[in-house]
């Protein structure tokens, strides 16, 4: 599989696209005025403790107070390295939040989820600092190996290396799962997927780098003021190289010479050998246009996604969940209805996985595949979906078909979806997606006229509304207007205004 990473840099916006076999699979956007805060560490102050929710709101200098749950204070949550990889940590009983925090208390916290919609950022006090091959877990004294490294011999080799490094002051040795190790205080680590096949020297370099980074964080935390950032994750291009660049990535193309030089220097320091894959793109045609990425971004904002077979998906993103409906469309198949449905669902499963990744859709996702009567067909469609989701960096869980024939799944969400990054609710319909018809607005106007006349004394009335509504009233409802004027004993005049939306109107008493 051919995979390339494209980096487009402009003064106020940086975009990173992951392209596999010529198809856009992922898009990451960072704007100068609205950089994501996931991974950042802040000196915070507890604003309010809420025993009923086992949580607290913490002021960290963002627009809204951030949310900190008791479970994220008592024990470390599963640690993700940005690729959907997690290592289980030992469970611990959750103590009452009132025993853990008090209002006005200053604490050092890390953002694990960006503010999304009306919700503030999600925090943890269990800090983690990622590098190329490891994730540092300060003061936890645990070690884990990414579950995505499946080869037992390789897992054991990495554990042996970590044990050797631990004896020289690194992290202590542990088994498959991350377990506490008693004795000399030390940091813990998660060994990332990228560490597969790497020599002990590379791990040692990462441990040294993380040690320097943590020392600086401790120093800054001690003298930081409330709301001050004490650690910031790398910029988007560097994060992309750190987290997305693997041996199977053919090349990284960057359209900025300055950014390209920085990425090469970064890769040469932390990923020797891979820096040669980073190239400067100097073509006259914009790099995203050359690869068709701009067109794919526009299509990723559409509700409907066409399938090659003639079927299509309909994707609806709401506050609570995302629903995906699969339709056969014009696909008639070659044999019978069951075969047609099966083939459409197989193609849809692959397309769904790509769309979730491309649109960065997370949370609860409900997929309504076309009904299949053959249990084996259901199993194959589910297997196809799981296989297609395997390349996704975000952790996801797919469940069996429900009694209603729906597939429920979850996908980890840490940042806003592509649609919510690039779009805003429609000002005409306030995000409903529909408008009241001119007929509905007409009758609302009639009711408002009667209400105004009964409350206030006036001889004449002026109604200002959108041209579509005024045309309907003066053409199709002229008789009703005459009856209303006779009933009220008032003169009513209608004036169209292009600035008014279809649902907007004003009744003016003269």
Coordinates of C-alpha atoms in Angstrom, one line a residue:
X1 CA 0.0 0.0 0.0
X2 CA 1.4 3.4 -1.1
X3 CA 1.1 6.0 1.6
X4 CA 2.2 9.6 1.5
X5 CA 1.9 12.6 3.9
X6 CA 1.3 16.0 2.4
X7 CA 1.9 19.2 4.4
X8 CA 0.4 22.5 3.3
X9 CA 1.6 25.6 5.2
X10 CA 0.2 29.1 4.9
X11 CA 0.7 32.0 7.3
X12 CA -2.4 31.4 9.4
X13 CA -3.3 27.7 8.7
X14 CA -1.4 24.4 8.4
X15 CA -3.0 21.3 7.0
X16 CA -1.7 17.7 6.9
X17 CA -3.2 15.1 4.6
X18 CA -2.6 11.4 4.7
X19 CA -3.1 9.9 1.2
X20 CA -3.2 6.1 0.6
X21 CA -3.2 4.8 -2.9
X22 CA -4.1 8.2 -4.2
X23 CA -7.1 8.5 -1.8
X24 CA -7.4 11.0 1.0
X25 CA -7.7 9.1 4.3
X26 CA -7.1 11.7 7.0
X27 CA -7.0 15.5 7.3
X28 CA -5.6 17.4 10.2
X29 CA -6.0 21.2 10.4
X30 CA -4.3 23.7 12.7
X31 CA -5.0 27.4 12.6
X32 CA -2.8 30.0 14.3
X33 CA -5.7 31.5 16.3
X34 CA -7.2 28.2 17.3
X35 CA -4.6 25.5 17.9
X36 CA -5.8 22.4 19.6
X37 CA -4.9 22.1 23.3
X38 CA -4.8 18.3 23.7
X39 CA -1.6 17.2 25.3
X40 CA -0.9 20.7 26.8
X41 CA -0.1 20.9 30.5
X42 CA -1.4 23.9 32.6
X43 CA -1.2 25.3 36.1
X44 CA -4.9 25.3 37.0
X45 CA -7.1 26.4 39.9
X46 CA -10.1 24.5 41.1
X47 CA -13.2 26.7 40.6
X48 CA -15.9 24.4 41.8
X49 CA -16.2 21.0 43.3
X50 CA -19.4 19.0 42.5
X51 CA -19.7 15.9 44.7
X52 CA -22.9 14.8 42.9
X53 CA -21.0 14.5 39.6
X54 CA -17.7 13.3 41.2
X55 CA -16.0 16.0 39.3
X56 CA -14.6 19.6 39.4
X57 CA -14.4 22.6 37.1
X58 CA -10.8 23.9 36.8
X59 CA -9.7 27.3 35.5
X60 CA -6.8 26.8 33.1
X61 CA -6.9 30.0 31.1
X62 CA -9.2 28.8 28.3
X63 CA -12.6 30.4 27.3
X64 CA -14.5 27.8 29.4
X65 CA -13.6 26.1 32.6
X66 CA -12.3 22.6 32.0
X67 CA -13.7 19.4 33.5
X68 CA -11.8 17.0 35.8
X69 CA -13.4 13.7 36.9
X70 CA -12.4 12.0 40.1
X71 CA -11.4 8.9 38.2
X72 CA -8.7 10.9 36.4
X73 CA -7.2 12.0 39.7
X74 CA -7.2 8.7 41.6
X75 CA -5.8 6.4 39.0
X76 CA -4.3 6.9 35.5
X77 CA -6.8 6.2 32.7
X78 CA -5.7 4.0 29.8
X79 CA -2.9 6.0 28.1
X80 CA -3.3 6.7 24.4
X81 CA -0.3 7.6 22.2
X82 CA -2.3 9.3 19.6
X83 CA -2.6 6.2 17.4
X84 CA -5.5 4.6 19.3
X85 CA -3.1 2.4 21.3
X86 CA -3.8 2.0 25.0
X87 CA -2.2 0.1 27.8
X88 CA -4.4 -1.0 30.8
X89 CA -3.3 0.2 34.2
X90 CA -4.2 -1.3 37.5
X91 CA -7.7 -0.4 38.9
X92 CA -8.0 1.7 42.0
X93 CA -11.1 2.6 44.0
X94 CA -12.5 6.0 43.3
X95 CA -12.5 8.2 46.4
X96 CA -15.0 11.0 46.8
X97 CA -14.0 14.1 44.8
X98 CA -14.4 16.3 48.0
X99 CA -11.5 14.3 49.6
X100 CA -9.3 14.8 46.5
X101 CA -9.8 18.5 45.7
X102 CA -10.9 21.7 47.4
X103 CA -12.1 25.0 45.8
X104 CA -9.2 27.4 45.2
X105 CA -6.6 24.6 45.1
X106 CA -3.8 24.9 42.5
X107 CA -3.1 21.8 40.5
X108 CA -1.1 20.8 37.4
X109 CA -3.3 19.2 34.8
X110 CA -3.1 18.0 31.2
X111 CA -5.8 18.3 28.5
X112 CA -6.9 14.9 27.2
X113 CA -9.9 16.2 25.1
X114 CA -10.3 19.5 23.3
X115 CA -13.3 21.7 24.0
X116 CA -16.1 20.3 21.8
X117 CA -19.3 22.2 21.1
X118 CA -20.6 23.6 24.4
X119 CA -18.4 21.4 26.5
X120 CA -15.1 22.5 28.1
X121 CA -11.8 20.6 27.8
X122 CA -11.4 17.3 29.7
X123 CA -8.5 17.1 32.1
X124 CA -6.4 14.6 33.9
X125 CA -3.8 14.9 36.7
X126 CA -2.0 11.8 35.4
X127 CA 0.4 13.4 33.0
X128 CA 1.9 11.7 29.9
X129 CA 4.6 13.0 27.5
X130 CA 4.9 11.3 24.1
X131 CA 8.1 10.8 22.1
X132 CA 8.8 8.9 19.0
X133 CA 8.9 5.4 20.5
X134 CA 7.7 5.9 24.1
X135 CA 5.1 7.7 26.3
X136 CA 6.4 8.9 29.6
X137 CA 4.2 8.4 32.6
X138 CA 5.7 10.5 35.4
X139 CA 5.8 8.9 38.9
X140 CA 3.5 6.0 37.9
X141 CA 6.2 3.3 37.9
X142 CA 4.4 1.2 35.3
X143 CA 5.5 -0.1 32.0
X144 CA 3.3 -1.4 29.1
X145 CA 3.8 -2.4 25.5
X146 CA 1.3 -1.3 22.8
X147 CA -1.4 -3.9 22.2
X148 CA -0.8 -3.4 18.4
X149 CA 2.6 -5.1 18.7
X150 CA 1.3 -8.6 18.4
X151 CA 4.4 -10.6 17.9
X152 CA 5.3 -12.2 21.2
X153 CA 9.0 -12.4 20.4
X154 CA 9.1 -8.7 19.6
X155 CA 7.2 -7.8 22.7
X156 CA 9.6 -9.8 24.8
X157 CA 12.6 -8.2 23.1
X158 CA 11.2 -4.7 23.9
X159 CA 10.6 -5.7 27.5
X160 CA 14.1 -7.0 27.8
X161 CA 15.5 -3.7 26.5
X162 CA 13.4 -1.7 28.9
X163 CA 14.5 -3.9 31.8
X164 CA 18.2 -3.2 30.8
X165 CA 17.6 0.5 30.6
X166 CA 15.7 0.4 33.9
X167 CA 18.7 -1.0 35.7
X168 CA 20.5 2.2 34.6
X169 CA 18.0 4.5 36.1
X170 CA 15.2 4.1 33.5
X171 CA 11.8 2.6 34.0
X172 CA 11.3 -0.7 35.9
X173 CA 10.6 -3.9 34.2
X174 CA 7.0 -5.2 33.9
X175 CA 5.0 -7.9 32.2
X176 CA 2.5 -7.7 29.4
X177 CA 0.1 -5.4 31.1
X178 CA 1.3 -2.3 32.9
X179 CA 1.7 -3.2 36.6
X180 CA 3.1 -1.2 39.5
X181 CA 6.7 -1.9 40.5
X182 CA 7.8 -1.2 44.1
X183 CA 11.2 0.0 45.1
X184 CA 13.2 2.9 43.8
X185 CA 10.9 5.8 42.6
X186 CA 11.0 6.0 38.8
X187 CA 8.9 7.0 35.8
X188 CA 6.8 4.6 33.9
X189 CA 6.6 4.2 30.1
X190 CA 4.3 2.9 27.4
X191 CA 6.2 1.4 24.5
X192 CA 4.5 2.6 21.3
X193 CA 3.9 0.7 18.1
X194 CA 6.6 2.7 16.3
X195 CA 9.2 1.1 18.6
X196 CA 8.7 -2.3 16.8
X197 CA 12.0 -3.3 15.4
X198 CA 13.9 -0.5 17.0
X199 CA 17.3 -1.1 18.8
X200 CA 17.9 -0.4 22.4
X201 CA 19.9 2.7 21.5
X202 CA 16.8 4.4 20.0
X203 CA 14.8 3.6 23.2
X204 CA 17.6 5.0 25.3
X205 CA 17.6 8.3 23.3
X206 CA 13.9 8.6 23.9
X207 CA 14.2 8.0 27.6
X208 CA 16.9 10.7 27.8
X209 CA 14.8 13.2 25.7
X210 CA 11.7 12.5 27.9
X211 CA 13.8 13.0 31.1
X212 CA 14.9 16.4 29.9
X213 CA 11.4 17.3 28.9
X214 CA 10.0 16.3 32.3
X215 CA 12.7 18.2 34.2
X216 CA 11.7 21.3 32.3
X217 CA 8.0 20.8 33.0
X218 CA 8.6 20.4 36.7
X219 CA 10.7 23.6 36.8
X220 CA 8.1 25.6 34.9
X221 CA 5.2 24.2 37.1
X222 CA 6.9 25.3 40.2
X223 CA 6.9 29.0 39.2
X224 CA 3.9 29.2 36.8
X225 CA 0.8 31.3 37.6
X226 CA -2.7 30.0 37.4
X227 CA -3.9 29.6 33.8
X228 CA -0.3 29.5 32.5
X229 CA 0.7 26.8 30.0
X230 CA 3.8 24.9 31.3
X231 CA 4.1 22.4 28.4
X232 CA 2.8 22.6 24.8
X233 CA 2.7 19.7 22.4
X234 CA 4.5 19.9 19.1
X235 CA 3.1 21.9 16.2
X236 CA 1.0 20.0 13.7
X237 CA 3.7 19.2 11.1
X238 CA 6.0 17.8 13.8
X239 CA 3.2 15.8 15.5
X240 CA 2.4 14.4 12.1
X241 CA 6.0 13.3 11.5
X242 CA 6.2 11.9 15.1
X243 CA 2.9 10.0 15.1
X244 CA 2.0 9.2 11.4
X245 CA 5.4 8.6 9.8
X246 CA 6.2 4.9 9.7
X247 CA 8.6 2.8 7.6
X248 CA 5.8 2.1 5.1
X249 CA 5.3 5.8 4.4
X250 CA 6.9 6.5 1.0
X251 CA 7.5 10.2 1.4
X252 CA 6.5 13.4 3.2
X253 CA 6.0 16.4 0.9
X254 CA 6.0 19.9 2.4
X255 CA 5.3 23.0 0.4
X256 CA 7.2 25.3 2.7
X257 CA 11.0 25.3 2.6
X258 CA 11.3 26.6 6.2
X259 CA 8.9 23.9 7.6
X260 CA 10.6 21.2 5.5
X261 CA 14.0 22.1 7.0
X262 CA 12.6 22.0 10.5
X263 CA 11.0 18.6 9.9
X264 CA 14.2 17.2 8.5
X265 CA 16.2 18.4 11.5
X266 CA 13.5 17.0 13.8
X267 CA 13.5 13.6 12.0
X268 CA 17.3 13.4 11.9
X269 CA 17.4 13.8 15.6
X270 CA 14.6 11.5 16.6
X271 CA 14.0 9.2 13.6
X272 CA 17.4 8.6 11.9
X273 CA 17.0 7.4 8.4
X274 CA 13.5 8.6 7.9
X275 CA 14.5 12.2 7.4
X276 CA 15.5 11.3 3.8
X277 CA 11.8 10.7 3.0
X278 CA 10.9 14.4 3.7
X279 CA 10.9 16.4 0.5
X280 CA 10.3 20.0 -0.3
X281 CA 7.5 20.5 -2.9
X282 CA 8.2 23.5 -5.1
X283 CA 5.7 23.0 -7.9
X284 CA 3.7 25.9 -9.2
X285 CA 0.4 24.0 -8.7
X286 CA -0.8 23.9 -5.0
X287 CA 0.1 20.6 -3.5
X288 CA -3.5 19.8 -2.4
X289 CA -4.8 20.5 -5.9
X290 CA -2.2 18.2 -7.4
X291 CA -3.4 15.3 -5.3
X292 CA -7.1 16.1 -5.5
X293 CA -7.3 16.8 -1.8
X294 CA -9.2 20.1 -2.0
X295 CA -12.1 18.3 -3.9
X296 CA -12.1 15.5 -1.3
X297 CA -12.4 18.1 1.5
X298 CA -15.4 19.6 -0.2
X299 CA -17.0 16.2 -0.6
X300 CA -16.3 15.4 3.0
X301 CA -18.7 18.2 4.0
X302 CA -21.6 16.6 2.1
X303 CA -24.3 14.5 3.8
X304 CA -24.4 12.0 0.9
X305 CA -21.5 9.9 -0.1
X306 CA -21.7 8.0 -3.4
X307 CA -20.5 4.4 -3.7
X308 CA -18.9 3.1 -6.8
X309 CA -21.6 0.5 -7.2
X310 CA -24.3 3.2 -7.5
X311 CA -25.4 3.0 -3.8
X312 CA -24.7 5.7 -1.4
X313 CA -24.3 6.6 2.3
X314 CA -26.2 9.4 4.2
X315 CA -24.3 10.7 7.2
X316 CA -26.0 12.7 9.9
X317 CA -23.9 14.2 12.7
X318 CA -25.8 15.3 15.8
X319 CA -24.8 16.3 19.3
X320 CA -25.6 12.9 20.7
X321 CA -24.3 10.5 18.0
X322 CA -23.6 10.1 14.3
X323 CA -26.0 8.0 12.2
X324 CA -25.0 6.4 8.8
X325 CA -27.7 5.0 6.5
X326 CA -26.7 2.7 3.6
X327 CA -28.9 2.7 0.4
X328 CA -28.6 0.6 -2.8
X329 CA -29.4 3.6 -5.0
X330 CA -29.2 2.6 -8.7
X331 CA -27.2 -0.6 -8.0
X332 CA -29.3 -3.5 -9.3
X333 CA -26.7 -6.3 -9.0
X334 CA -26.1 -9.3 -11.1
X335 CA -28.0 -12.1 -9.4
X336 CA -30.7 -11.5 -6.8
X337 CA -31.7 -9.0 -4.2
X338 CA -29.8 -10.7 -1.3
X339 CA -26.6 -10.7 -3.4
X340 CA -27.1 -7.0 -4.4
X341 CA -27.6 -6.0 -0.7
X342 CA -24.6 -8.0 0.4
X343 CA -22.3 -6.5 -2.2
X344 CA -23.5 -3.0 -1.4
X345 CA -23.0 -3.5 2.3
X346 CA -19.5 -4.8 1.8
X347 CA -18.6 -1.7 -0.2
X348 CA -20.4 0.5 2.3
X349 CA -18.4 -1.0 5.2
X350 CA -15.1 0.1 3.6
X351 CA -16.5 3.5 2.8
X352 CA -17.8 4.0 6.3
X353 CA -14.4 3.3 7.8
X354 CA -12.8 5.9 5.5
X355 CA -15.4 8.5 6.1
X356 CA -15.1 8.2 9.9
X357 CA -11.4 8.7 9.6
X358 CA -11.6 11.5 7.1
X359 CA -14.4 13.4 8.8
X360 CA -12.9 12.7 12.2
X361 CA -16.3 11.5 13.5
X362 CA -16.3 10.2 17.1
X363 CA -18.4 9.2 20.0
X364 CA -21.4 6.9 19.4
X365 CA -21.9 5.8 15.8
X366 CA -25.0 3.9 14.5
X367 CA -24.8 2.3 11.0
X368 CA -28.0 1.2 9.3
X369 CA -26.8 -1.4 6.8
X370 CA -29.4 -2.7 4.3
X371 CA -31.2 -5.6 5.8
X372 CA -29.6 -9.0 5.2
X373 CA -31.3 -12.4 5.8
X374 CA -28.1 -14.5 5.6
X375 CA -26.2 -14.6 8.9
X376 CA -23.0 -15.4 7.1
X377 CA -23.4 -12.2 5.1
X378 CA -23.8 -10.2 8.3
X379 CA -20.7 -11.7 9.7
X380 CA -18.7 -10.9 6.5
X381 CA -19.9 -7.3 6.5
X382 CA -19.0 -6.9 10.2
X383 CA -15.6 -8.4 9.5
X384 CA -15.0 -6.1 6.6
X385 CA -15.9 -3.1 8.8
X386 CA -13.5 -4.2 11.5
X387 CA -10.7 -4.9 9.0
X388 CA -11.2 -1.4 7.4
X389 CA -11.1 0.2 10.8
X390 CA -7.8 -1.5 11.7
X391 CA -5.8 1.3 9.9
X392 CA -7.5 4.0 11.9
X393 CA -5.3 5.7 14.4
X394 CA -8.2 6.4 16.7
X395 CA -9.3 3.6 19.0
X396 CA -12.7 2.1 18.0
X397 CA -15.0 -0.7 19.1
X398 CA -17.5 -2.4 16.8
X399 CA -20.4 -4.4 18.2
X400 CA -22.5 -7.1 16.7
X401 CA -25.7 -6.4 14.7
X402 CA -28.5 -5.4 17.1
X403 CA -32.0 -7.0 16.9
X404 CA -33.1 -4.1 14.7
X405 CA -30.3 -4.8 12.3
X406 CA -28.1 -1.9 13.3
X407 CA -24.4 -1.9 14.0
X408 CA -23.4 0.2 17.0
X409 CA -19.8 1.3 17.4
X410 CA -17.7 3.9 19.2
X411 CA -14.7 5.8 18.0
X412 CA -12.4 7.9 20.3
X413 CA -13.0 11.6 19.9
X414 CA -10.4 14.1 21.1
X415 CA -11.0 17.0 18.7
X416 CA -13.9 18.5 16.8
X417 CA -15.0 16.8 13.6
X418 CA -13.9 18.1 10.2
X419 CA -17.4 19.6 9.6
X420 CA -17.4 21.5 12.9
X421 CA -13.9 22.7 12.3
X422 CA -14.7 24.1 8.8
X423 CA -18.4 25.0 9.1
X424 CA -20.9 26.7 11.4
X425 CA -24.7 26.3 11.9
X426 CA -26.8 27.9 9.1
X427 CA -27.9 31.4 10.0
X428 CA -31.1 30.9 8.0
X429 CA -32.4 27.8 9.9
X430 CA -30.2 28.0 13.1
X431 CA -28.8 24.6 12.3
X432 CA -32.1 22.8 12.0
X433 CA -31.4 22.0 8.3
X434 CA -34.9 23.0 7.3
X435 CA -36.9 26.3 6.8
X436 CA -40.5 27.0 7.5
X437 CA -42.4 27.2 4.2
X438 CA -43.8 30.5 2.9
X439 CA -47.3 29.2 3.7
X440 CA -46.4 28.6 7.3
X441 CA -44.8 32.1 7.7
X442 CA -47.9 33.6 6.0
X443 CA -50.2 32.3 8.7
X444 CA -47.8 33.3 11.4
X445 CA -47.9 36.9 10.0
X446 CA -51.7 36.8 10.0
X447 CA -51.8 35.7 13.7
X448 CA -49.2 38.4 14.6
X449 CA -51.3 41.1 12.9
X450 CA -54.4 40.2 15.0
X451 CA -52.3 40.1 18.2
X452 CA -50.8 43.5 17.5
X453 CA -54.1 45.2 16.7
X454 CA -55.7 43.9 19.9
X455 CA -52.8 45.2 22.0
X456 CA -52.1 48.6 20.3
X457 CA -54.2 51.2 18.5
X458 CA -53.2 51.9 14.9
X459 CA -55.0 52.7 11.7
X460 CA -52.6 51.1 9.3
X461 CA -50.1 48.3 9.4
X462 CA -46.9 47.6 7.4
X463 CA -45.6 44.1 7.2
X464 CA -41.9 43.6 6.1
X465 CA -40.9 40.1 5.1
X466 CA -38.9 38.1 2.6
X467 CA -39.8 38.5 -1.1
X468 CA -40.9 34.8 -1.3
X469 CA -43.4 35.3 1.5
X470 CA -44.7 38.7 0.3
X471 CA -45.2 37.2 -3.2
X472 CA -47.3 34.4 -1.8
X473 CA -49.4 36.7 0.4
X474 CA -50.2 39.1 -2.4
X475 CA -50.8 36.4 -5.0
X476 CA -52.4 33.4 -3.4
X477 CA -53.6 35.0 -0.1
X478 CA -55.0 38.3 -1.5
X479 CA -58.6 37.2 -0.6
X480 CA -57.5 36.3 2.9
X481 CA -55.8 39.7 3.3
X482 CA -59.0 41.5 2.2
X483 CA -61.1 39.5 4.7
X484 CA -58.6 40.3 7.5
X485 CA -58.6 44.1 6.7
X486 CA -62.4 44.1 6.8
X487 CA -62.5 42.1 10.0
X488 CA -60.0 44.4 11.8
X489 CA -61.0 47.6 10.1
X490 CA -57.4 48.4 9.3
X491 CA -55.3 48.8 6.2
X492 CA -52.4 46.4 5.7
X493 CA -49.5 46.9 3.4
X494 CA -46.8 44.4 2.5
X495 CA -43.2 45.3 1.7
X496 CA -40.6 42.8 0.5
X497 CA -37.0 43.1 1.8
X498 CA -34.1 41.1 0.3
X499 CA -32.3 41.3 3.7
X500 CA -35.0 39.3 5.5
X501 CA -34.7 35.5 5.6
X502 CA -37.7 33.3 4.7
X503 CA -38.7 32.9 8.4
X504 CA -38.1 36.6 9.4
X505 CA -40.8 39.3 9.4
X506 CA -41.8 42.5 11.2
X507 CA -45.3 44.0 11.8
X508 CA -45.1 47.8 12.1
X509 CA -48.0 49.9 13.4
X510 CA -48.5 53.2 11.6

